């Protein structure tokens, strides 16, 4: 056990794909934490999805030993962080567990939107930031431009900035020396009542919820009875230890140390990220600052393709939530899709990951409705209703106003693409607040924009219009009143509630036309004509028809009186009318995906 003065807790922050995980692999290798024969790429990314997509979804912590230039052995705790903007709160809690951060910048791409956002987050938390230019082994890079970027944008001098390559291992030892020399040791009081920050957690079948903790004050010993301040849950500690990088048991964790505590609790929701863990016998008077419950930003309905699979989907969601407390869900019923669940997610990436995990790990085939955001509806009498399902919008006669969430959106792009991206943002009801130049070749655009416009296809459009060079970061600012209405889709005279969307009044005509035209190509032909209509309230604003399958019933008539042919056609007409009264129209998954893409065609 290291004395406090020889402990260094640090994190690695970077934009997506700037080499954070590769550098972490080299650090583990150089410190000898993982033997070369056991080394594999993306060692800290344990999920298949993380390895395939090249992103970090779950934060990890690992303890290493490093001999510094002064000849003393130091304990280094690397607290890995998720890289995507959806997991911003988890990043802030991981940074709160550290005293320092390595700020990674790709030598070929320079400073990106999330580089800035994470750097500001680290500075706000009071961390010592060590700038590192990564991927210096790449050909055709201009280090001077990147150095100048770091100086003009964040104020880092050339002497402070380190050069490294996560791939080849060049400069990794210098980074480790810089961590020891520049990052301050922790300052916790070992004699004070225990306060430990939970920066992540996962569920273990045998140990219950395992909390990843940084001990701020006091100490924790195996067998202690613990108390979680936010949820007021008590439990006997099942196991204590550190990650190196596999779990290694310890009898005690002191102030300043990072490790894990197997709480024995049965639900991750009882052991939330950002909560304070203390002793039930000697509780801390105040929790650690910064805790807030995870707030879902994007909502979608999940329905099984076969109605008898509903219990299977329910079990899968329950099991997945054991490892992901930020996932919220409740049962809902749709006239079109039957029984399912309304789920809340941190963002669109979180939605994609949950859907993919349900289908892969639990073998559930899903229909997912188009994502929506939470609106605030003010009805007569001043009562406010939080609404995340367009189908539940109250009667328009009772509504005084509808408020939608607005985001502050930061885009960094090469100057060549400023025009197309400004055009994109304006089409998404964005308002330009600021435009500055990061360097002579790249601009930073700051917009205010409704979240409902950001989540649909904004990121895809941003990447395609900038040939992949622009980067994006966003954060919630406020709720604002807007002229919003519900656009309903009727198939064969019946409202398909799962296809309803809340949209700005100005766009209803174009959205209705695009959506009905697209659905006409997706809904299979029936034995009768199927009318597809878009309506706002009782007013139909667009209509298309899927023509019936036709059988040539008069093919067998060779000559004869015309009345014979008419009789057969009338008989067919009557049959089709009867079919229309009892016929059911199957709506394929592609129809629900069409709602996602309507704004591309508007």
Coordinates of C-alpha atoms in Angstrom, one line a residue:
X1 CA 0.0 0.0 0.0
X2 CA 1.5 3.3 -1.1
X3 CA 1.7 6.3 1.1
X4 CA -0.6 9.2 -0.1
X5 CA 2.3 11.3 -1.4
X6 CA 3.2 8.5 -3.8
X7 CA -0.3 8.0 -5.3
X8 CA -1.2 9.6 -8.7
X9 CA -4.8 9.4 -10.0
X10 CA -5.3 10.4 -13.6
X11 CA -7.6 10.0 -16.6
X12 CA -7.1 10.1 -20.3
X13 CA -9.5 12.5 -22.2
X14 CA -9.8 12.9 -25.9
X15 CA -12.1 13.2 -28.9
X16 CA -13.5 9.9 -30.3
X17 CA -10.8 8.0 -32.3
X18 CA -7.8 10.0 -31.1
X19 CA -6.0 6.9 -29.8
X20 CA -7.0 7.0 -26.1
X21 CA -7.5 3.2 -25.8
X22 CA -4.3 2.4 -27.8
X23 CA -2.2 4.7 -25.5
X24 CA -3.8 3.1 -22.4
X25 CA -2.7 -0.3 -23.8
X26 CA 0.9 0.9 -24.2
X27 CA 0.9 2.4 -20.6
X28 CA -0.2 -1.0 -19.2
X29 CA 2.6 -2.6 -21.2
X30 CA 5.4 -0.1 -20.3
X31 CA 4.5 -0.3 -16.6
X32 CA 4.6 -4.1 -16.7
X33 CA 1.0 -4.3 -15.4
X34 CA 0.1 -6.8 -18.1
X35 CA 2.7 -9.3 -19.4
X36 CA 3.5 -9.1 -23.1
X37 CA 2.1 -12.6 -23.8
X38 CA -1.2 -11.6 -22.2
X39 CA -1.4 -8.3 -24.1
X40 CA -4.1 -7.7 -26.7
X41 CA -5.4 -4.6 -28.4
X42 CA -8.1 -2.6 -26.7
X43 CA -7.5 -4.4 -23.4
X44 CA -9.7 -2.1 -21.3
X45 CA -12.6 -2.4 -23.8
X46 CA -14.1 -5.7 -22.7
X47 CA -17.4 -5.6 -24.7
X48 CA -17.6 -6.9 -28.3
X49 CA -19.5 -3.7 -29.2
X50 CA -16.7 -1.5 -27.9
X51 CA -14.1 -3.4 -29.8
X52 CA -16.1 -3.4 -33.1
X53 CA -17.0 0.3 -33.0
X54 CA -13.7 1.5 -31.5
X55 CA -15.3 3.4 -28.7
X56 CA -15.3 3.2 -24.9
X57 CA -18.8 2.6 -23.5
X58 CA -18.0 1.5 -19.9
X59 CA -15.4 3.3 -17.8
X60 CA -12.6 1.2 -16.4
X61 CA -9.9 1.7 -13.7
X62 CA -6.6 0.0 -13.4
X63 CA -3.7 0.3 -10.8
X64 CA -0.1 0.3 -12.0
X65 CA 3.3 0.6 -10.4
X66 CA 6.0 3.0 -11.9
X67 CA 9.5 3.8 -10.8
X68 CA 10.0 7.6 -11.2
X69 CA 13.2 9.5 -11.9
X70 CA 13.8 9.9 -8.2
X71 CA 14.1 6.1 -7.9
X72 CA 10.9 5.8 -5.7
X73 CA 8.0 3.5 -6.6
X74 CA 4.7 5.3 -7.3
X75 CA 1.1 3.9 -7.5
X76 CA -0.6 5.2 -10.6
X77 CA -4.4 4.8 -11.0
X78 CA -5.6 5.2 -14.6
X79 CA -9.4 5.9 -14.6
X80 CA -10.5 5.3 -18.2
X81 CA -13.5 7.4 -19.5
X82 CA -16.2 6.9 -22.2
X83 CA -15.4 9.0 -25.3
X84 CA -18.9 9.9 -26.6
X85 CA -20.9 13.1 -25.8
X86 CA -23.9 10.9 -24.7
X87 CA -21.8 9.8 -21.7
X88 CA -20.8 13.3 -20.6
X89 CA -22.0 12.9 -17.0
X90 CA -20.0 9.6 -16.6
X91 CA -16.9 11.5 -17.9
X92 CA -17.4 14.3 -15.3
X93 CA -17.6 11.7 -12.4
X94 CA -14.5 9.9 -13.6
X95 CA -12.7 13.2 -13.7
X96 CA -13.9 14.0 -10.2
X97 CA -12.1 10.9 -9.0
X98 CA -8.7 12.2 -10.4
X99 CA -6.2 15.0 -9.7
X100 CA -4.9 15.0 -13.3
X101 CA -5.8 14.3 -16.9
X102 CA -3.8 13.5 -20.0
X103 CA -5.4 15.6 -22.8
X104 CA -4.8 13.6 -26.1
X105 CA -4.8 15.4 -29.4
X106 CA -4.4 13.5 -32.7
X107 CA -1.4 14.8 -34.6
X108 CA -3.2 14.4 -38.0
X109 CA -6.6 15.9 -37.0
X110 CA -5.7 18.5 -34.3
X111 CA -8.2 19.8 -31.7
X112 CA -11.8 18.6 -32.2
X113 CA -15.1 19.5 -30.5
X114 CA -15.0 16.9 -27.7
X115 CA -11.3 17.7 -27.1
X116 CA -12.3 21.2 -26.1
X117 CA -15.4 20.1 -24.2
X118 CA -13.5 17.6 -22.1
X119 CA -10.5 20.0 -21.6
X120 CA -12.9 22.6 -20.2
X121 CA -14.6 19.9 -18.0
X122 CA -11.1 19.0 -16.6
X123 CA -10.2 22.6 -15.9
X124 CA -13.6 23.3 -14.2
X125 CA -12.9 20.3 -11.9
X126 CA -9.5 21.8 -11.0
X127 CA -7.4 19.0 -12.6
X128 CA -3.8 19.4 -13.7
X129 CA -4.0 18.9 -17.5
X130 CA -1.0 17.3 -19.3
X131 CA -1.3 17.9 -23.1
X132 CA -0.1 15.0 -25.3
X133 CA 0.1 15.0 -29.1
X134 CA -0.5 11.4 -30.1
X135 CA 0.1 9.5 -33.4
X136 CA 3.4 11.2 -34.2
X137 CA 4.4 8.1 -36.2
X138 CA 1.9 9.0 -38.9
X139 CA 3.3 10.4 -42.2
X140 CA 2.4 13.9 -43.5
X141 CA 1.6 15.5 -40.1
X142 CA 2.4 19.1 -39.1
X143 CA 3.4 19.1 -35.4
X144 CA 3.9 22.9 -35.5
X145 CA 0.3 23.6 -36.5
X146 CA -1.1 21.3 -33.7
X147 CA 1.3 22.9 -31.1
X148 CA 0.1 26.3 -32.2
X149 CA -3.6 25.1 -31.9
X150 CA -2.9 24.0 -28.3
X151 CA -1.3 27.3 -27.5
X152 CA -3.9 29.6 -29.1
X153 CA -7.0 27.6 -28.0
X154 CA -6.0 26.3 -24.6
X155 CA -2.8 28.2 -23.7
X156 CA -0.4 25.2 -23.5
X157 CA 3.2 26.1 -24.3
X158 CA 5.5 23.9 -26.4
X159 CA 7.6 23.0 -23.3
X160 CA 4.4 21.6 -21.6
X161 CA 3.3 19.6 -24.6
X162 CA 4.5 16.0 -24.8
X163 CA 4.8 13.9 -28.1
X164 CA 3.9 10.2 -28.2
X165 CA 2.7 7.4 -30.3
X166 CA 0.3 4.9 -28.7
X167 CA 1.0 2.5 -31.5
X168 CA 4.8 2.3 -31.3
X169 CA 5.2 3.2 -27.6
X170 CA 7.4 6.3 -28.3
X171 CA 7.2 8.9 -25.5
X172 CA 5.1 6.7 -23.2
X173 CA 7.8 6.6 -20.5
X174 CA 8.0 10.5 -20.6
X175 CA 4.2 10.7 -20.2
X176 CA 4.5 8.5 -17.0
X177 CA 7.3 10.6 -15.6
X178 CA 5.2 13.8 -16.3
X179 CA 2.3 12.3 -14.4
X180 CA 4.4 11.7 -11.4
X181 CA 6.1 15.2 -11.6
X182 CA 3.1 17.3 -12.6
X183 CA -0.1 15.7 -11.2
X184 CA -0.5 16.4 -7.4
X185 CA -1.0 13.6 -4.9
X186 CA -4.5 13.2 -3.3
X187 CA -5.2 15.3 -0.2
X188 CA -7.8 13.1 1.6
X189 CA -8.0 13.0 5.4
X190 CA -7.4 9.4 6.6
X191 CA -8.9 10.1 10.0
X192 CA -12.1 11.6 8.8
X193 CA -15.4 9.6 8.3
X194 CA -15.3 7.6 5.1
X195 CA -16.4 9.3 1.9
X196 CA -15.8 7.4 -1.4
X197 CA -17.0 8.5 -4.8
X198 CA -18.7 5.9 -7.0
X199 CA -17.6 6.7 -10.6
X200 CA -18.9 3.5 -12.1
X201 CA -20.6 0.2 -11.2
X202 CA -21.3 -3.2 -12.7
X203 CA -23.4 -6.2 -11.7
X204 CA -21.9 -9.6 -10.7
X205 CA -24.1 -12.6 -10.3
X206 CA -22.2 -13.8 -7.1
X207 CA -21.2 -10.5 -5.5
X208 CA -24.2 -8.3 -6.4
X209 CA -23.4 -4.7 -7.5
X210 CA -19.7 -4.0 -7.6
X211 CA -19.0 -0.2 -7.1
X212 CA -15.9 1.3 -8.7
X213 CA -14.8 3.8 -6.0
X214 CA -12.2 6.5 -5.3
X215 CA -11.7 6.9 -1.5
X216 CA -11.7 10.7 -0.8
X217 CA -11.5 10.6 3.0
X218 CA -11.2 7.9 5.7
X219 CA -10.7 4.2 5.0
X220 CA -12.7 1.2 4.1
X221 CA -12.1 -2.4 5.3
X222 CA -13.6 -5.7 4.2
X223 CA -16.6 -6.7 6.3
X224 CA -17.6 -3.0 7.0
X225 CA -21.3 -2.1 6.9
X226 CA -21.7 0.5 4.2
X227 CA -24.3 3.2 3.5
X228 CA -25.1 5.0 0.2
X229 CA -26.1 8.6 0.9
X230 CA -28.3 9.3 -2.2
X231 CA -30.4 6.1 -2.0
X232 CA -30.1 5.5 1.8
X233 CA -29.3 1.8 1.1
X234 CA -27.3 -0.1 3.7
X235 CA -25.4 -3.4 3.1
X236 CA -22.5 -5.5 4.4
X237 CA -19.4 -5.3 2.2
X238 CA -18.9 -8.6 0.4
X239 CA -15.4 -7.9 -1.0
X240 CA -12.9 -5.2 -1.4
X241 CA -10.1 -4.9 -3.9
X242 CA -8.3 -3.2 -6.8
X243 CA -8.2 -3.6 -10.6
X244 CA -4.7 -4.6 -11.9
X245 CA -6.4 -4.9 -14.5
X246 CA -8.2 -8.0 -13.2
X247 CA -9.8 -7.8 -9.8
X248 CA -7.3 -8.4 -6.9
X249 CA -8.7 -8.6 -3.3
X250 CA -7.4 -6.2 -0.6
X251 CA -8.3 -6.0 3.1
X252 CA -8.3 -2.2 3.2
X253 CA -8.5 0.9 1.0
X254 CA -7.2 4.2 2.4
X255 CA -7.8 7.8 1.4
X256 CA -6.5 8.6 -2.1
X257 CA -6.8 5.0 -3.4
X258 CA -8.9 3.7 -6.2
X259 CA -10.5 0.2 -6.2
X260 CA -13.8 -1.7 -6.0
X261 CA -16.3 -2.6 -3.3
X262 CA -18.7 -5.5 -3.8
X263 CA -21.8 -4.2 -2.1
X264 CA -24.0 -7.2 -2.1
X265 CA -26.9 -5.0 -3.4
X266 CA -29.1 -6.6 -6.1
X267 CA -29.8 -3.5 -8.3
X268 CA -27.4 -1.1 -10.0
X269 CA -30.1 1.6 -9.5
X270 CA -29.4 1.4 -5.8
X271 CA -25.7 2.2 -6.4
X272 CA -25.6 5.2 -8.7
X273 CA -22.7 6.8 -10.5
X274 CA -21.8 10.0 -8.5
X275 CA -23.2 8.8 -5.2
X276 CA -21.2 8.9 -2.0
X277 CA -20.3 5.6 -0.2
X278 CA -19.8 5.9 3.6
X279 CA -19.9 3.7 6.7
X280 CA -23.2 3.0 8.3
X281 CA -21.5 3.0 11.8
X282 CA -19.9 6.4 11.3
X283 CA -21.6 8.2 8.3
X284 CA -20.2 11.3 6.7
X285 CA -22.1 14.5 7.4
X286 CA -22.1 15.7 3.8
X287 CA -22.0 13.8 0.5
X288 CA -19.4 14.6 -2.2
X289 CA -20.6 17.4 -4.5
X290 CA -21.7 16.9 -8.2
X291 CA -24.1 14.0 -7.9
X292 CA -27.3 14.0 -10.0
X293 CA -29.5 11.2 -11.2
X294 CA -29.0 10.1 -14.8
X295 CA -31.5 11.9 -17.0
X296 CA -32.7 10.3 -20.2
X297 CA -32.7 12.7 -23.2
X298 CA -34.0 10.5 -26.0
X299 CA -37.0 8.1 -25.9
X300 CA -38.2 5.3 -28.1
X301 CA -40.6 2.4 -28.0
X302 CA -39.3 -1.2 -28.1
X303 CA -41.7 -3.9 -29.3
X304 CA -41.1 -7.6 -30.0
X305 CA -41.8 -8.5 -33.6
X306 CA -43.7 -11.6 -32.3
X307 CA -46.2 -10.7 -29.6
X308 CA -45.5 -13.9 -27.7
X309 CA -41.9 -12.7 -27.2
X310 CA -43.0 -9.9 -24.8
X311 CA -41.9 -11.8 -21.6
X312 CA -38.6 -12.5 -23.3
X313 CA -38.1 -8.7 -24.0
X314 CA -39.1 -7.9 -20.4
X315 CA -36.5 -10.3 -19.0
X316 CA -33.8 -9.0 -21.4
X317 CA -34.5 -5.4 -20.3
X318 CA -34.4 -6.3 -16.6
X319 CA -31.0 -8.1 -17.0
X320 CA -29.5 -5.3 -19.1
X321 CA -30.6 -2.7 -16.5
X322 CA -28.6 -4.6 -13.9
X323 CA -25.4 -3.3 -15.7
X324 CA -26.8 0.0 -17.0
X325 CA -28.6 2.1 -14.4
X326 CA -29.1 5.0 -16.9
X327 CA -31.5 2.9 -19.0
X328 CA -35.1 3.6 -17.9
X329 CA -38.2 1.8 -19.2
X330 CA -41.9 1.3 -18.5
X331 CA -44.6 -0.9 -20.2
X332 CA -46.7 0.7 -22.9
X333 CA -49.3 -0.5 -25.4
X334 CA -49.6 0.5 -29.0
X335 CA -52.7 -0.2 -31.2
X336 CA -50.5 -1.0 -34.1
X337 CA -47.7 -2.9 -32.4
X338 CA -49.3 -4.4 -29.3
X339 CA -47.4 -4.7 -26.0
X340 CA -43.9 -3.2 -25.6
X341 CA -41.8 -0.8 -23.5
X342 CA -41.2 2.9 -23.6
X343 CA -37.4 3.3 -23.0
X344 CA -35.3 6.4 -22.1
X345 CA -31.7 6.8 -23.2
X346 CA -28.8 9.2 -22.6
X347 CA -28.6 9.9 -26.4
X348 CA -28.9 8.3 -29.8
X349 CA -25.6 6.2 -29.4
X350 CA -26.9 4.9 -26.1
X351 CA -30.2 3.8 -27.9
X352 CA -28.2 2.1 -30.7
X353 CA -26.0 0.2 -28.1
X354 CA -29.0 -0.9 -26.0
X355 CA -30.9 -2.1 -29.1
X356 CA -27.9 -4.0 -30.4
X357 CA -27.2 -5.6 -27.1
X358 CA -30.8 -6.8 -26.7
X359 CA -30.7 -8.4 -30.1
X360 CA -27.2 -9.9 -29.8
X361 CA -26.9 -10.9 -26.2
X362 CA -30.6 -11.8 -25.4
X363 CA -31.7 -13.0 -28.9
X364 CA -34.7 -10.6 -29.0
X365 CA -36.0 -9.4 -32.4
X366 CA -37.2 -5.8 -32.0
X367 CA -39.2 -3.1 -33.7
X368 CA -38.0 0.2 -32.5
X369 CA -40.2 3.3 -33.0
X370 CA -38.7 6.6 -34.1
X371 CA -36.8 8.4 -31.3
X372 CA -38.4 11.5 -29.7
X373 CA -37.4 13.9 -26.9
X374 CA -39.1 15.0 -23.7
X375 CA -41.5 18.0 -24.3
X376 CA -43.1 20.1 -21.5
X377 CA -46.8 20.7 -22.3
X378 CA -48.6 23.6 -20.5
X379 CA -52.3 22.9 -20.3
X380 CA -55.2 25.2 -19.1
X381 CA -54.8 26.1 -15.5
X382 CA -51.0 26.3 -15.8
X383 CA -50.3 22.6 -15.2
X384 CA -47.1 21.3 -16.7
X385 CA -47.0 17.8 -18.2
X386 CA -43.7 16.1 -19.2
X387 CA -44.3 14.1 -22.4
X388 CA -42.0 11.8 -24.3
X389 CA -44.5 9.9 -26.4
X390 CA -46.1 11.9 -29.3
X391 CA -49.2 9.6 -29.1
X392 CA -50.0 10.9 -25.6
X393 CA -50.2 14.6 -26.5
X394 CA -53.3 16.0 -24.9
X395 CA -56.2 17.5 -27.0
X396 CA -55.0 20.6 -28.8
X397 CA -57.9 22.6 -27.4
X398 CA -56.5 22.2 -23.8
X399 CA -52.9 23.1 -24.7
X400 CA -51.6 26.6 -23.9
X401 CA -48.0 26.0 -25.1
X402 CA -45.5 23.3 -25.8
X403 CA -41.8 23.7 -24.8
X404 CA -39.0 21.8 -26.4
X405 CA -35.4 21.2 -25.2
X406 CA -32.7 23.4 -26.8
X407 CA -29.0 22.6 -27.0
X408 CA -25.8 24.5 -27.3
X409 CA -24.1 22.9 -30.3
X410 CA -20.4 23.3 -30.9
X411 CA -19.0 22.3 -34.4
X412 CA -15.4 22.4 -35.4
X413 CA -14.8 22.1 -39.2
X414 CA -12.3 22.9 -41.9
X415 CA -13.1 26.4 -43.3
X416 CA -13.9 24.8 -46.7
X417 CA -17.1 23.3 -45.3
X418 CA -18.4 26.3 -43.3
X419 CA -21.0 27.2 -45.9
X420 CA -22.7 23.7 -46.2
X421 CA -22.7 23.2 -42.5
X422 CA -24.3 26.7 -41.8
X423 CA -26.9 25.8 -44.4
X424 CA -27.5 22.4 -42.6
X425 CA -27.8 24.1 -39.1
X426 CA -30.3 26.7 -40.5
X427 CA -32.5 24.0 -42.0
X428 CA -32.5 22.4 -38.5
X429 CA -33.9 25.7 -37.0
X430 CA -30.4 26.5 -35.6
X431 CA -29.4 30.1 -34.5
X432 CA -25.7 31.0 -35.0
X433 CA -24.4 32.5 -31.7
X434 CA -20.6 32.6 -32.4
X435 CA -18.0 31.8 -35.0
X436 CA -14.3 31.8 -34.3
X437 CA -11.2 30.4 -35.9
X438 CA -9.2 27.7 -34.1
X439 CA -6.4 28.1 -36.6
X440 CA -6.1 29.5 -40.2
X441 CA -7.7 26.3 -41.7
X442 CA -10.5 25.5 -39.1
X443 CA -13.5 27.3 -37.7
X444 CA -15.6 26.7 -34.6
X445 CA -19.3 27.4 -35.0
X446 CA -21.5 27.7 -31.9
X447 CA -25.3 27.2 -32.5
X448 CA -28.4 27.0 -30.5
X449 CA -30.7 24.3 -31.8
X450 CA -33.7 22.1 -30.7
X451 CA -32.7 18.7 -29.5
X452 CA -35.4 17.1 -31.6
X453 CA -33.6 18.3 -34.7
X454 CA -30.1 17.2 -33.5
X455 CA -31.1 13.6 -32.7
X456 CA -32.7 12.7 -36.1
X457 CA -30.0 12.7 -38.7
X458 CA -27.9 15.8 -37.9
X459 CA -24.7 13.9 -37.1
X460 CA -24.9 11.8 -40.3
X461 CA -25.5 14.9 -42.4
X462 CA -22.7 16.8 -40.6
X463 CA -20.3 14.0 -41.5
X464 CA -21.4 13.7 -45.1
X465 CA -21.4 17.4 -45.9
X466 CA -17.9 17.8 -44.4
X467 CA -16.5 14.5 -45.8
X468 CA -16.0 13.2 -42.3
X469 CA -13.8 16.1 -41.1
X470 CA -16.3 18.1 -38.9
X471 CA -16.7 17.2 -35.2
X472 CA -19.6 17.8 -32.8
X473 CA -20.4 18.4 -29.2
X474 CA -23.6 19.5 -27.5
X475 CA -25.2 20.2 -24.1
X476 CA -28.7 21.0 -22.9
X477 CA -29.4 24.7 -22.2
X478 CA -33.1 25.3 -21.6
X479 CA -36.7 24.5 -22.6
X480 CA -38.3 27.0 -25.1
X481 CA -41.9 27.5 -26.3
X482 CA -42.5 26.6 -30.0
X483 CA -45.4 26.2 -32.4
X484 CA -45.4 22.4 -32.4
X485 CA -48.1 20.0 -33.5
X486 CA -48.6 16.2 -33.7
X487 CA -48.5 14.7 -37.2
X488 CA -50.5 11.5 -37.3
X489 CA -50.3 8.7 -39.9
X490 CA -53.4 6.8 -40.8
X491 CA -53.2 3.5 -42.6
X492 CA -56.5 2.2 -43.9
X493 CA -58.3 4.7 -41.8
X494 CA -56.6 3.7 -38.5
X495 CA -54.1 5.9 -36.7
X496 CA -50.8 4.1 -36.3
X497 CA -49.8 5.6 -33.0
X498 CA -46.2 4.4 -33.3
X499 CA -45.6 6.5 -36.4
X500 CA -46.9 9.8 -34.8
X501 CA -44.3 12.6 -34.5
X502 CA -44.2 16.0 -32.9
X503 CA -43.1 18.5 -35.5
X504 CA -42.9 22.3 -36.1
X505 CA -46.1 23.5 -37.8
X506 CA -44.3 25.1 -40.7
X507 CA -42.9 21.6 -41.7
X508 CA -46.1 19.5 -41.5
X509 CA -47.0 19.8 -45.2
X510 CA -43.6 18.8 -46.5
X511 CA -43.1 16.1 -43.8
X512 CA -46.6 14.6 -44.5
X513 CA -46.0 14.4 -48.2
X514 CA -42.5 12.8 -47.8
X515 CA -43.7 10.3 -45.2
X516 CA -46.8 9.2 -47.1
X517 CA -44.9 8.8 -50.3
X518 CA -42.2 6.8 -48.6
X519 CA -44.7 4.5 -46.7
X520 CA -46.5 3.8 -50.1
X521 CA -43.3 2.1 -51.3
X522 CA -42.8 0.2 -48.0
X523 CA -46.2 -1.1 -47.1
X524 CA -46.8 -4.4 -49.1
X525 CA -49.8 -4.7 -51.5
X526 CA -52.9 -6.2 -50.1
X527 CA -56.0 -7.7 -51.8
X528 CA -57.6 -4.2 -51.4
X529 CA -56.6 -0.6 -51.9
X530 CA -54.8 0.8 -48.8
X531 CA -55.1 4.6 -48.2
X532 CA -52.1 6.2 -46.3
X533 CA -52.9 9.6 -44.9
X534 CA -51.0 12.3 -42.9
X535 CA -53.2 14.4 -40.7
X536 CA -52.9 17.2 -38.1
X537 CA -55.9 16.9 -35.9
X538 CA -58.9 16.2 -38.2
X539 CA -57.3 17.8 -41.2
X540 CA -55.7 15.5 -43.8
X541 CA -52.7 17.2 -45.3
X542 CA -51.2 14.4 -47.5
X543 CA -52.5 11.2 -49.0
X544 CA -51.2 8.2 -51.0
X545 CA -52.8 4.9 -52.0
X546 CA -51.2 1.4 -52.2
X547 CA -53.1 -0.2 -55.1
X548 CA -54.6 -3.6 -54.6
X549 CA -53.2 -6.8 -56.0
X550 CA -55.3 -7.5 -59.1
X551 CA -56.3 -10.8 -60.5
X552 CA -57.7 -10.9 -64.1
X553 CA -61.1 -12.6 -63.3
X554 CA -62.4 -12.1 -66.9
X555 CA -59.4 -13.9 -68.5
X556 CA -61.6 -17.1 -68.8
X557 CA -64.3 -15.3 -70.8
X558 CA -63.9 -15.9 -74.5
X559 CA -66.5 -13.9 -76.4
X560 CA -70.1 -13.9 -75.1
X561 CA -72.2 -11.1 -73.8
X562 CA -70.6 -8.1 -72.0
X563 CA -73.0 -8.5 -69.0
X564 CA -71.2 -11.7 -68.1
X565 CA -67.9 -9.9 -67.8
X566 CA -69.6 -7.1 -65.8
X567 CA -71.1 -9.6 -63.4
X568 CA -67.6 -11.1 -62.6
X569 CA -66.1 -7.6 -62.1
X570 CA -68.9 -6.6 -59.7
X571 CA -68.5 -9.9 -57.8
X572 CA -64.7 -9.1 -57.4
X573 CA -65.5 -5.5 -56.3
X574 CA -67.9 -6.8 -53.6
X575 CA -65.2 -9.3 -52.4
X576 CA -62.6 -6.5 -52.1
X577 CA -65.0 -4.3 -50.2
X578 CA -65.6 -7.1 -47.7
X579 CA -61.9 -7.7 -47.4
X580 CA -61.3 -4.0 -46.7
X581 CA -63.7 -4.2 -43.8
X582 CA -61.9 -7.1 -42.1
X583 CA -58.4 -6.8 -43.6
X584 CA -55.4 -6.1 -41.4
X585 CA -52.4 -4.3 -42.8
X586 CA -49.0 -5.5 -41.6
X587 CA -46.6 -2.6 -41.2
X588 CA -42.9 -3.6 -41.7
X589 CA -40.0 -2.3 -39.5
X590 CA -38.7 -0.2 -42.5
X591 CA -41.9 2.0 -42.2
X592 CA -40.8 3.0 -38.6
X593 CA -37.3 3.7 -39.9
X594 CA -38.8 5.9 -42.6
X595 CA -39.8 8.4 -39.9
X596 CA -36.2 8.7 -38.9
X597 CA -35.2 9.7 -42.4
X598 CA -38.0 12.1 -43.5
X599 CA -36.0 15.2 -42.7
X600 CA -33.2 14.1 -45.1
X601 CA -35.8 14.5 -48.0
X602 CA -37.5 17.7 -46.8

